[in-house]
Coordinates of C-alpha atoms and ligand atoms in Angstrom, one line a residue:
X1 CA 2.8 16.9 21.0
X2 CA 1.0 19.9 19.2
X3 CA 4.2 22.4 19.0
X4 CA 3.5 22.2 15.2
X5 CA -0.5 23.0 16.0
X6 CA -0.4 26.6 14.7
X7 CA 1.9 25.4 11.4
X8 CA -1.0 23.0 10.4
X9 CA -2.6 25.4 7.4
X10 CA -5.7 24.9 6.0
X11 CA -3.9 24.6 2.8
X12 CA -2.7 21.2 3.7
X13 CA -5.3 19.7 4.3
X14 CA -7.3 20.4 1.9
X15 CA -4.1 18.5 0.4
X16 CA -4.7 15.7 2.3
X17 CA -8.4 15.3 1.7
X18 CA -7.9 15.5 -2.3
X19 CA -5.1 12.5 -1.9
X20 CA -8.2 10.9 -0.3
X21 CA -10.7 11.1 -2.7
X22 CA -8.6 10.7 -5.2
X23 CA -6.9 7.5 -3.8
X24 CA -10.6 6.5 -2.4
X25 CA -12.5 7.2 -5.9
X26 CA -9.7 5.1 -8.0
X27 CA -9.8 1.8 -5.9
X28 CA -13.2 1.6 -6.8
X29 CA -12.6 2.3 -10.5
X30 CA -9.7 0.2 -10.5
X31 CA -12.0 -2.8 -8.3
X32 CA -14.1 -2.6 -11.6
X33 CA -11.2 -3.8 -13.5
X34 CA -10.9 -6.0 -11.2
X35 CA -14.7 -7.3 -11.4
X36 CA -14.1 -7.4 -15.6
X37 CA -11.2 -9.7 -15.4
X38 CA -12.7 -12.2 -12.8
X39 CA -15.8 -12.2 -15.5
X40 CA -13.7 -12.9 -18.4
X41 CA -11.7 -15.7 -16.9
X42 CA -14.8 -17.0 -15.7
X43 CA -16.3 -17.2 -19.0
X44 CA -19.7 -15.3 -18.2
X45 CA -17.7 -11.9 -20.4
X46 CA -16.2 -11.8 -23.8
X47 CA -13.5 -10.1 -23.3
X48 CA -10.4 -10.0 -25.9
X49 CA -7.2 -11.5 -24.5
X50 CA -5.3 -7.8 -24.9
X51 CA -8.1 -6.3 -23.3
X52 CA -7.6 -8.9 -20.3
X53 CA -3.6 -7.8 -20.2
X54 CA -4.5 -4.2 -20.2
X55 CA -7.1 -4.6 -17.4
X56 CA -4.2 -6.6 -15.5
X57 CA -1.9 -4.0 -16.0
X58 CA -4.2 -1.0 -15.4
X59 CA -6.2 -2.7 -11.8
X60 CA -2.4 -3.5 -10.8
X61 CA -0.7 -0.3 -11.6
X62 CA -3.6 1.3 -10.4
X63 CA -4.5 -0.3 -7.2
X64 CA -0.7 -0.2 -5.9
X65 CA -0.6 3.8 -7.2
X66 CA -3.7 5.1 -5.1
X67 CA -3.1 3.1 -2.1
X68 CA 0.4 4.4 -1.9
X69 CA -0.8 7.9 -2.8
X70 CA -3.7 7.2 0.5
X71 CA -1.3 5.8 2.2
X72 CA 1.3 8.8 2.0
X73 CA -1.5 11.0 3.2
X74 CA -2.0 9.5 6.3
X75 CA 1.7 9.2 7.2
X76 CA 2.1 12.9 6.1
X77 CA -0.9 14.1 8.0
X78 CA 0.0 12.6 11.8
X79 CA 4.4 13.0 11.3
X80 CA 3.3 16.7 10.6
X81 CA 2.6 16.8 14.2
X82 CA 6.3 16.4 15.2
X83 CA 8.3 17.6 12.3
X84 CA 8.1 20.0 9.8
X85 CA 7.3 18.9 6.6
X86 CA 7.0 20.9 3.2
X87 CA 4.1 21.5 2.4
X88 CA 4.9 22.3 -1.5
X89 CA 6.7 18.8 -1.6
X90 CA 3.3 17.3 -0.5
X91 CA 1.5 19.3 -3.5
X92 CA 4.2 18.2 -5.9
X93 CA 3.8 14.8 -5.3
X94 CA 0.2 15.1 -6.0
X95 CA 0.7 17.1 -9.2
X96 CA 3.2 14.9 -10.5
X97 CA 1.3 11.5 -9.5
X98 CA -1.7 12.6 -11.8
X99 CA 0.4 13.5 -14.7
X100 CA 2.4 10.2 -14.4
X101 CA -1.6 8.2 -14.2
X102 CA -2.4 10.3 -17.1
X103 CA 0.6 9.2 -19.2
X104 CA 0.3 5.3 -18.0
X105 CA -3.8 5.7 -18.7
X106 CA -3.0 6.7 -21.9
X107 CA 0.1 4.5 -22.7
X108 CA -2.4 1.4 -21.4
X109 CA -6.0 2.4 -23.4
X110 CA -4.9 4.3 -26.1
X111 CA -1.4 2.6 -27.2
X112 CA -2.3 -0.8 -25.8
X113 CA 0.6 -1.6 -23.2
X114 CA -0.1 -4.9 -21.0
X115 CA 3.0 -5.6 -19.3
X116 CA 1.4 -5.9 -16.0
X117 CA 2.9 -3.5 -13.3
X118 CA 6.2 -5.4 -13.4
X119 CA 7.2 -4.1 -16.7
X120 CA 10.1 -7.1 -16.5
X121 CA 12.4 -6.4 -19.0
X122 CA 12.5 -6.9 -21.8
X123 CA 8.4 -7.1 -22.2
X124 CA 8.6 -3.4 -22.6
X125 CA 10.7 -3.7 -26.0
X126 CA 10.0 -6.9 -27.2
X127 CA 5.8 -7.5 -26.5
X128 CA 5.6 -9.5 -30.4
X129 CA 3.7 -6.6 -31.7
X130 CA 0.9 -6.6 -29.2
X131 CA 1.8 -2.7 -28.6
X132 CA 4.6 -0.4 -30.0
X133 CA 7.1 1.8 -28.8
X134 CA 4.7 4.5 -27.8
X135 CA 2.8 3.1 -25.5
X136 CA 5.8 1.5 -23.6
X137 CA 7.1 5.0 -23.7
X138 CA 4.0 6.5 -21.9
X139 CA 3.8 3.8 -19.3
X140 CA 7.4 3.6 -18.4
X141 CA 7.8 7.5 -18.3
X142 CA 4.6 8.1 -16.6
X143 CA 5.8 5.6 -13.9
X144 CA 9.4 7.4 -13.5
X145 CA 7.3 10.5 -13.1
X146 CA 5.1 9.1 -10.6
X147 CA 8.2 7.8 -8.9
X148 CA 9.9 11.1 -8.5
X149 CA 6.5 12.3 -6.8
X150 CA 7.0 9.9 -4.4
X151 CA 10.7 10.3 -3.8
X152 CA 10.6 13.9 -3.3
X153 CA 8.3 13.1 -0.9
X154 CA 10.4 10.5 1.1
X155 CA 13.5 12.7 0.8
X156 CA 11.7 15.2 2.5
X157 CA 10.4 13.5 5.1
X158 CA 13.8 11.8 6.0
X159 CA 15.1 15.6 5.7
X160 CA 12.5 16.7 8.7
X161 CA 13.2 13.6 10.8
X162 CA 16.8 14.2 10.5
X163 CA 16.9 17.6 11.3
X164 CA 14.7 16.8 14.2
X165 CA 16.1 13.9 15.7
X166 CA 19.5 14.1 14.2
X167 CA 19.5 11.2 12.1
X168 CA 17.5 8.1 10.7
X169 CA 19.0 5.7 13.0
X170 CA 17.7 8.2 16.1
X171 CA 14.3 8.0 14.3
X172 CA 14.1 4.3 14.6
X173 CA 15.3 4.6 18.0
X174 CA 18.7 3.2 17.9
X175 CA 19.9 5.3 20.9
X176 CA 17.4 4.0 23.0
X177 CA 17.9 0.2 21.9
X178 CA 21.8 0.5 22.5
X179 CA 20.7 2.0 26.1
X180 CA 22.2 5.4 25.2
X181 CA 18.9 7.0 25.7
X182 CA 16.1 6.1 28.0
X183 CA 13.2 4.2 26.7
X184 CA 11.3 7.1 28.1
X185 CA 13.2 9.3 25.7
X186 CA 11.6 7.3 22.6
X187 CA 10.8 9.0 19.8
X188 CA 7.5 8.9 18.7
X189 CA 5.4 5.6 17.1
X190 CA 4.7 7.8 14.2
X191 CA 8.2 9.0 13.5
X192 CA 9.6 5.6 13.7
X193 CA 7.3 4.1 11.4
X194 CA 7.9 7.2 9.0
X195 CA 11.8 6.4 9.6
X196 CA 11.6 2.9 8.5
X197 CA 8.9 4.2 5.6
X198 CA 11.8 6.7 4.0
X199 CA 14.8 4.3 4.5
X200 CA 12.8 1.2 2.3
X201 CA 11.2 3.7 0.0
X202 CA 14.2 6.0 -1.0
X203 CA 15.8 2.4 -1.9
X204 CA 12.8 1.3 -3.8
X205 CA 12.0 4.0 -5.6
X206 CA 16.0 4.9 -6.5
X207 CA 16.2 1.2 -7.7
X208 CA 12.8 1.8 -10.1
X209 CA 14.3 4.8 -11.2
X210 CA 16.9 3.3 -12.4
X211 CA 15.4 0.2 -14.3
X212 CA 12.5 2.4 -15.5
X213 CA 15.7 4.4 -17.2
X214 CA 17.1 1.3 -18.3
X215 CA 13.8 -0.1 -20.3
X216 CA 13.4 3.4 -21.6
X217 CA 16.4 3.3 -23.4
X218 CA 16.0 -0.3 -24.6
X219 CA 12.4 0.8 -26.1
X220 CA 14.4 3.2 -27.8
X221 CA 17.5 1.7 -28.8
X222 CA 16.7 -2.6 -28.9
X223 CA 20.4 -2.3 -29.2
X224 CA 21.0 -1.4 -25.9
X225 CA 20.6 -4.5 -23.9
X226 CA 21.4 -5.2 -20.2
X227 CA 21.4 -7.7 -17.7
X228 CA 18.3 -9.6 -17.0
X229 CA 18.7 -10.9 -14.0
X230 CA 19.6 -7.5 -12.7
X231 CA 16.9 -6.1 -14.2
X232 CA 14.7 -8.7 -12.4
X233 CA 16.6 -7.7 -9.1
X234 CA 15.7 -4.1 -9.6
X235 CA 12.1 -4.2 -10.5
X236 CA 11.1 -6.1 -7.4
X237 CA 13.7 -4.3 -5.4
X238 CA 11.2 -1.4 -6.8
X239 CA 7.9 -3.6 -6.9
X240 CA 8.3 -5.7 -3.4
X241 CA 9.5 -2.7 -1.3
X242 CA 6.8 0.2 -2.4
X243 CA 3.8 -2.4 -2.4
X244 CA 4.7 -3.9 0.9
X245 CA 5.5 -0.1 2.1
X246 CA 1.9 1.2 2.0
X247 CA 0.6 -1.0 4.9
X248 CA 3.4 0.2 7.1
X249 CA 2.5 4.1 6.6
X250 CA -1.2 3.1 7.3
X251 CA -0.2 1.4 10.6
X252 CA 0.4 4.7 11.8
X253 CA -3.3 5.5 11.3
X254 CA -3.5 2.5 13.9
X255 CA -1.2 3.7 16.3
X256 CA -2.3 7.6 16.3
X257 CA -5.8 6.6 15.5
X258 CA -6.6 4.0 18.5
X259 CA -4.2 6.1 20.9
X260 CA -6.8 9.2 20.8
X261 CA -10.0 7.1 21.2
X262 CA -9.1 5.4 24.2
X263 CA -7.0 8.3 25.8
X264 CA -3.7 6.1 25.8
X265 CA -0.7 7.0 24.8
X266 CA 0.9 4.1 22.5
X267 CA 4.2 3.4 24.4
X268 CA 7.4 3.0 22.1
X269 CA 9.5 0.4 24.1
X270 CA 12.5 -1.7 23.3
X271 CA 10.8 -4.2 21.7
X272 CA 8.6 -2.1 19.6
X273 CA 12.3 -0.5 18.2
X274 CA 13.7 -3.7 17.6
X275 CA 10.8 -5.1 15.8
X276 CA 10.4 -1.7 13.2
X277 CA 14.1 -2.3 12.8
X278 CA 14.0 -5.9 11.8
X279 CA 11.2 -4.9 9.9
X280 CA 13.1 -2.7 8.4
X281 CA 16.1 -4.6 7.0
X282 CA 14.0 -7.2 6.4
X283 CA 11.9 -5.7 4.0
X284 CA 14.9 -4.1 2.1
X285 CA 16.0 -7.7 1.5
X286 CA 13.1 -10.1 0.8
X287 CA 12.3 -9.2 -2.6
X288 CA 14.3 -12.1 -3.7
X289 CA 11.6 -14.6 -3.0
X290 CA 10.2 -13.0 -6.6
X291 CA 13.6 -14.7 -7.5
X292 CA 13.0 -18.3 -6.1
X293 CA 12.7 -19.9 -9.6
X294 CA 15.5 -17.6 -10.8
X295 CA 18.1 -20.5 -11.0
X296 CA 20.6 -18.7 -11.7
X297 CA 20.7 -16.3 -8.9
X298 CA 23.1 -17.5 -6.3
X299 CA 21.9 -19.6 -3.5
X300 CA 22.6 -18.1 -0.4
X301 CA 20.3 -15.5 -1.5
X302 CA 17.3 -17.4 -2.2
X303 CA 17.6 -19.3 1.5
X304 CA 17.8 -16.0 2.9
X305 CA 14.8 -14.6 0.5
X306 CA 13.2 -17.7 2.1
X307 CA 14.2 -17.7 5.5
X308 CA 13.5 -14.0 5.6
X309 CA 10.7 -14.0 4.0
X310 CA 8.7 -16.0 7.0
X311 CA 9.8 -13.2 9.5
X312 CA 9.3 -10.0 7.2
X313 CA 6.8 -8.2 8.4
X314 CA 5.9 -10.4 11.2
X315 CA 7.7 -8.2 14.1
X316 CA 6.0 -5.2 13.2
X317 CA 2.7 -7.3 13.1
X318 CA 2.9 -9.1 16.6
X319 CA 4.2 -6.1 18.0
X320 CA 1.3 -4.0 16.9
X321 CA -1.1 -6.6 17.1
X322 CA -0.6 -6.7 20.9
X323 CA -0.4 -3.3 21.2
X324 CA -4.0 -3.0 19.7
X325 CA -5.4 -5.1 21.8
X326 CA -3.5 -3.8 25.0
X327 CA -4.6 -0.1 24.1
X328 CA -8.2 -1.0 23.7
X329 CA -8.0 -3.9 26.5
X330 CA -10.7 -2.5 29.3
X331 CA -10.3 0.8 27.7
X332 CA -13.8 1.7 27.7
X333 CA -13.8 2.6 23.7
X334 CA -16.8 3.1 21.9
X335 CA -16.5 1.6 18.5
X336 CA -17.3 3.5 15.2
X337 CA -16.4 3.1 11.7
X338 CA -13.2 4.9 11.9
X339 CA -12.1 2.7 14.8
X340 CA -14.0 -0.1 13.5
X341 CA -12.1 -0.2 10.0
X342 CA -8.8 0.5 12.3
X343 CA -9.4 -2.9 13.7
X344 CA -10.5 -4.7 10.9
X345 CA -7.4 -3.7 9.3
X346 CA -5.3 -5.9 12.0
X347 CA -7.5 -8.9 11.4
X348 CA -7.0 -8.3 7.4
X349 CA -3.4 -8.1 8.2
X350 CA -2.7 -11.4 10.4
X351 CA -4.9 -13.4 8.3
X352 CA -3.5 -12.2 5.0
X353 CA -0.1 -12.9 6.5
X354 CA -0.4 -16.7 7.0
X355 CA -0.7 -17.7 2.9
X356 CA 2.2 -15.6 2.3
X357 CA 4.0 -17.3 4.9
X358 CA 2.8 -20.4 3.5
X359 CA 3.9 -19.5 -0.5
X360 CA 7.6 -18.4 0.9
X361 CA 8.2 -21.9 1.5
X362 CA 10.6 -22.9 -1.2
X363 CA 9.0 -26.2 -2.1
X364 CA 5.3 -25.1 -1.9
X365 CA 6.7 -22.0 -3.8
X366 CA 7.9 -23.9 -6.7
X367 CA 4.0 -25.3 -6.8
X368 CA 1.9 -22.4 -5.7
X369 CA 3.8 -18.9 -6.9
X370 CA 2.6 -19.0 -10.4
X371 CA -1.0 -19.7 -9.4
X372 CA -4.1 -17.5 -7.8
X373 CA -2.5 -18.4 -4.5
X374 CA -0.7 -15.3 -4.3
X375 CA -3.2 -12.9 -5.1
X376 CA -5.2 -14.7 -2.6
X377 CA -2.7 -13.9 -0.3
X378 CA -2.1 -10.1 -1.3
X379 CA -5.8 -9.7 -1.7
X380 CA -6.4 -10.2 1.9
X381 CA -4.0 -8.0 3.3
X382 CA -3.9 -5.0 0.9
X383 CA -7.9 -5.2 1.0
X384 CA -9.1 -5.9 4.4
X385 CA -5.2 -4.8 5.9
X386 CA -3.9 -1.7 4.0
X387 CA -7.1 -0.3 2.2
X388 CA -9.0 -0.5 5.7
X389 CA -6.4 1.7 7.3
X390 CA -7.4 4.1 4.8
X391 CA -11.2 3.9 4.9
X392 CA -10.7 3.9 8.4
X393 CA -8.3 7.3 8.5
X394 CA -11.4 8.9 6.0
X395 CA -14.1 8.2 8.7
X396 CA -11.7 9.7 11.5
X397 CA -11.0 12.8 10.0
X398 CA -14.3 13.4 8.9
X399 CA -15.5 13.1 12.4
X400 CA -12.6 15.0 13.7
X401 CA -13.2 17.8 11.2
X402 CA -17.0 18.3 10.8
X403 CA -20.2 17.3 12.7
X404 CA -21.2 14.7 10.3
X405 CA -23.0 11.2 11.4
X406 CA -23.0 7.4 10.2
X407 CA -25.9 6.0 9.8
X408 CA -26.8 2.3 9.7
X409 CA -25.7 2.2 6.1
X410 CA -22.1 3.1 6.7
X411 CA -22.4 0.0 9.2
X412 CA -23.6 -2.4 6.8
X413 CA -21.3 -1.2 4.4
X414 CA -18.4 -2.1 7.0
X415 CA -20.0 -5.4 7.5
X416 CA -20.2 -5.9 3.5
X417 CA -16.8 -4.6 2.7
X418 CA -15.3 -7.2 5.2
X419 CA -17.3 -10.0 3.5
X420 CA -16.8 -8.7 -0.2
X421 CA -12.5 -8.8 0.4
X422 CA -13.1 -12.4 2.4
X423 CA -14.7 -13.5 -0.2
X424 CA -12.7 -12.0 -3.4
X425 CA -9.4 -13.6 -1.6
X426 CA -11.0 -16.7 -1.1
X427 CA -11.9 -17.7 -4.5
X428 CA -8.2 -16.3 -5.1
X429 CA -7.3 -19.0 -2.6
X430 CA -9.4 -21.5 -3.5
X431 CA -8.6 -21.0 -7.6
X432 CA -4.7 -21.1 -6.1
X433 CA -5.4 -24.4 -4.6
X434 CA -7.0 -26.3 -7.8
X435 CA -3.6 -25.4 -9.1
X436 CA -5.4 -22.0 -11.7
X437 CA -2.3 -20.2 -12.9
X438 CA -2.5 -16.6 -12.0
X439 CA -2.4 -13.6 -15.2
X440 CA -4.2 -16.1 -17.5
X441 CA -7.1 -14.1 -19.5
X442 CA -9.1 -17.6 -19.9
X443 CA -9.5 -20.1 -17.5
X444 CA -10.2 -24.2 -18.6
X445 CA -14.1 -24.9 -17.3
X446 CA -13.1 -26.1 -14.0
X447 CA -11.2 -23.3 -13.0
X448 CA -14.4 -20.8 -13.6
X449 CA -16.9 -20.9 -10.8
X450 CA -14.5 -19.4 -8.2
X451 CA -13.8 -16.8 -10.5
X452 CA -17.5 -15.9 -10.9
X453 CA -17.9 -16.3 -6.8
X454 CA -15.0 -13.8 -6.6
X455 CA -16.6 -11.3 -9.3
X456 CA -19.8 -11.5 -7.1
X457 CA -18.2 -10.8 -4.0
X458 CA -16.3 -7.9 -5.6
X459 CA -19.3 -6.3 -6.7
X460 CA -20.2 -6.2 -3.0
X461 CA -16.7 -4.1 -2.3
X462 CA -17.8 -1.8 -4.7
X463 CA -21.3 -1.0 -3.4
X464 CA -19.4 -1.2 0.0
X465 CA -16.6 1.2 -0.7
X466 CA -19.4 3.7 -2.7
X467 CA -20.9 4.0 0.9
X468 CA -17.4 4.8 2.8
X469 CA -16.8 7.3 -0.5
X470 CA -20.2 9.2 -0.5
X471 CA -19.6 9.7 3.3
X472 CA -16.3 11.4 2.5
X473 CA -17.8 13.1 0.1
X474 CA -20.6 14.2 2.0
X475 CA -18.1 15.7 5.0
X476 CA -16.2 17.5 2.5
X477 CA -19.4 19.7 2.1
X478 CA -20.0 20.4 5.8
X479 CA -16.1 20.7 7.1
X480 CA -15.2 23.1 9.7
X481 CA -14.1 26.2 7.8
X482 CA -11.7 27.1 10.4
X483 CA -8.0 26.9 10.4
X484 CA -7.6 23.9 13.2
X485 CA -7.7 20.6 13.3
X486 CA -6.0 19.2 16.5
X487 CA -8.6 21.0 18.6
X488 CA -8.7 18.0 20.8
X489 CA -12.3 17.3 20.6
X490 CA -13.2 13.8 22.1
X491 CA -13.7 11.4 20.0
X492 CA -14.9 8.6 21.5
Ligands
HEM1 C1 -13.2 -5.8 -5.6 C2 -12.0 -6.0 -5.3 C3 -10.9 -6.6 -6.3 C4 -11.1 -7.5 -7.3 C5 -12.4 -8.1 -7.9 C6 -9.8 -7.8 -7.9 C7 -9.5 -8.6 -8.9 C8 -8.3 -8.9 -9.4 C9 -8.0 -9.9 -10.5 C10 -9.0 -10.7 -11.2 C11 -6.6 -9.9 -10.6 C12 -5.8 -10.8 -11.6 C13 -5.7 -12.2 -11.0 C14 -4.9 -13.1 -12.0 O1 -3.7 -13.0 -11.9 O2 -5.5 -13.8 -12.7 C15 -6.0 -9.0 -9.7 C16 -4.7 -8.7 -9.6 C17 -4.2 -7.7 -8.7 N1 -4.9 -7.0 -7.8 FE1 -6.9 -7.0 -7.5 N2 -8.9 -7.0 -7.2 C18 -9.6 -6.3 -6.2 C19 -9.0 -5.5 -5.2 C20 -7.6 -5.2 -5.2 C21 -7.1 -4.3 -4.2 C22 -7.9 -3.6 -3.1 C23 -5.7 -4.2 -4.5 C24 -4.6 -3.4 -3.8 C25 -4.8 -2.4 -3.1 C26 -5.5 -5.0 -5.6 C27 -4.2 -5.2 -6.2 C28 -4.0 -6.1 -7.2 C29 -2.6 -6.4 -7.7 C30 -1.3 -5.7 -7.3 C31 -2.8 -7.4 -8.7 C32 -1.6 -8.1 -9.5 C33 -1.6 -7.6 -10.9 C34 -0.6 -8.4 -11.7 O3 -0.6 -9.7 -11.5 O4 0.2 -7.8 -12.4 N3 -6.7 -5.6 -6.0 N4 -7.1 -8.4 -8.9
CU2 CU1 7.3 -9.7 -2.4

């Protein structure tokens, strides 16, 4: 398992603690956004409707950008461990990610773009004057720029998992599932989960390429039209696949993360292959429940959007799910905030599952997927699912690389973060259920008070994710100065 040990430069991860903060420090920003819109719509801010679209487009842009960035870190930082990944690639990504936030900050404050992170064509043309061809230009180019970041990075890591296990269908484990190889031969939790990472993301990120290139020439040239409903197709082939893609690099922060505190290996079976591979070709596929209302799109692939839709990520889930539980079943763990978060993330995940399971339903879907009920949903499992893997990772490798402590502050901050995403996505939830359209900058009189609760409870996230930040930020002061981090110290 350590063969790459002596490879592991400081360089790196200084790397990886910069995608950290950096990820870590614009959440929050982005949460402020967050806390502005829920204001406005709640009728306690004045805010101007095309501020309202920018904030919308900024928190979602945002939000997806420095989870995925996170995200990516964590993945990176454990499938180091058994391939070799470049180093410069990693670097590039992050140079190329803060130019591309730059352009899209600018493009969205300075030139007024709104389309909201879906840029659906043709909003980035024709927006009836609320901003001009420069500011499309900025956002759309400093998203294909960001998008190249990230697909250097996925072609490299499907370049080190192929040249160490041959190919991607050996890095999900194919072999073993056909009975070729024995189970004992598996590869590794981390490398399948990277395997399945690469396959959705090189498809997601080549189709945003190329409708990102598509709307950059219709800026230019209104002439140059295309097909919307490909266009459609595209950007949530893009949209669905990346966003959905960060909570299944942080479930490797689970699997490595719980393995080491309770001395356990995770064991790769059969079923644990078969679910990351359904997981896998179902994700590729689902998008097209963003397509339910799309009449036009042809039927049998709308049931399957549907159909599919219920059993998406839900392998993957139960599998690991269990898996937790087993691992730390009688283990003897002691809990802290690394492992803490690590656990919270599952419950986030479940329970943010089950409206989303809900929405897919056709006929609820034609009700609910234009309402607060889906936010409600994502809320939930990006928040307390995906951003606690991260939060979590922070605390582990700042205990794994310094002496640092918690104090009781961190803990409250664990118990107020949990409460703070609870309660944002339940006034999502609640505003879904009184029928409140999602994306509307003003909201009738009825529809404000859980808008106002949900403001409230994200100013607890904030104070809450201040604490897990400042404790980062603390560690990067006292870490080890030496050159090695798997020095096996016990954790737990
Ligand atoms: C304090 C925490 C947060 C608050 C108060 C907040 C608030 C909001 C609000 C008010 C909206 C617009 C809802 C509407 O359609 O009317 C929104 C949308 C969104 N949020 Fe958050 N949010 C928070 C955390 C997060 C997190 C942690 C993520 C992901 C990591 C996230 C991702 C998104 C996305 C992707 C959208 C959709 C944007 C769109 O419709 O184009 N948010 N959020
Ligand atoms: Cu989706």
């Amino acid at each position: 398992m350590d063969t790459m040990k002596q490879k592991i430069s400081r360089s790196s991860n200084n790397l990886i603690v910069t995608y950290l903060s950096f990820g870590g420090i614009v959440i929050l920003v982005m949460m402020i956004f967050g806390i502005l819109m829920l204001l406005a719509q709640g009728g306690v801010l004045n805010l101007p409707p095309a501020s309202f679209y920018q904030f919308l487009t900024i928190h979602g842009t945002g939000m997806i950008g420095a989870s995925a960035l996170a995200a990516s870190s964590v993945m990176w930082y454990f499938l180091r461990k058994y391939v070799e990944l470049s180093t410069k690639v990693f670097l590039w990504n992050l140079v190329l990610f803060t130019i591309g936030v730059l352009m899209v900050i600018i493009g969205v404050f300075s030139f007024e773009y709104a389309s909201a992170w879906t840029f659906l064509y043709p909003l980035p043309a024709l927006s009836g004057n609320a901003w001009g061809t420069t500011g499309a230009l900025l956002y759309l180019f400093g998203m294909l720029i960001l998008g190249i970041g990230f697909l250097l990075l996925f072609l490299d890591t499907g370049r080190a998992i192929i040249r160490k296990y041959g190919s991607l269908s050996k890095g999900l484990g194919w072999d073993v599932i056909s009975g070729k190889k024995a189970e004992k031969d598996s590869p590794p939790s981390t490398v399948v989960a990277s395997t399945m990472v690469t396959i959705v993301n090189v498809s997601a990120l080549t189709a945003g390429a190329i409708v990102l290139i598509m709307n950059v020439i219709n800026v230019i040239n209104p002439a140059f039209t295309f097909d919307p409903l490909l266009a459609k197709n595209l950007t949530f082939a893009f949209g669905h696949i990346f966003a959905n893609s960060i909570i299944y690099m942080g479930v490797i922060a689970v699997y490595e993360i719980l393995s080491k505190y309770t001395n356990r290996p995770w064991k790769v079976n059969k079923p644990f292959l078969i679910a990351w591979t359904m997981s896998t070709v179902f994700t590729l596929v689902i998008y097209t429940h963003h397509m339910l209302m799309d009449t036009a799109m042809p039927k049998w692939m709308l049931i399957m959007g549907q159909v599919l839709s219920y059993a998406n990520g839900l392998p993957v889930l139960v599998i690991t799910a269990y898996g937790a539980l087993m691992i730390v079943y009688k283990s003897g763990i002691k809990w802290d905030m690394g492992s803490g978060l690590i656990f919270l993330s599952m419950f986030g995940w479940v329970v943010g599952v089950v409206p989303a399971i809900v929405d897919a339903t056709i006929v609820v879907n034609h009700v609910m997927h234009n309402t607060k009920w889906v936010p409600g949903h994502f809320h939930m499992y990006m928040g307390l699912g995906a951003c606690a893997m991260i939060f979590g990772f922070m605390y582990y490798i700042a205990k794994e690389d310094s002496n640092i402590t918690t104090t009781l502050i961190d803990k409250l901050a664990f118990i107020g973060y949990t409460a703070a995403i609870i309660g944002v996505s339940g006034s999502f939830l609640v505003s879904g259920a009184l029928s409140t359209p999602r994306r509307w900058a003003t909201h009738f009189p009825e529809w404000m008070a859980p808008a106002n609760f949900g403001a409230a409870a994200g100013a607890l996230a904030v104070f809450s994710l201040a604490v897990f930040i400042l404790h980062f930020i603390r560690y990067i002061g006292k870490r080890n100065k030496t050159d090695n981090v798997y020095k096996g110290k016990k954790l737990a």
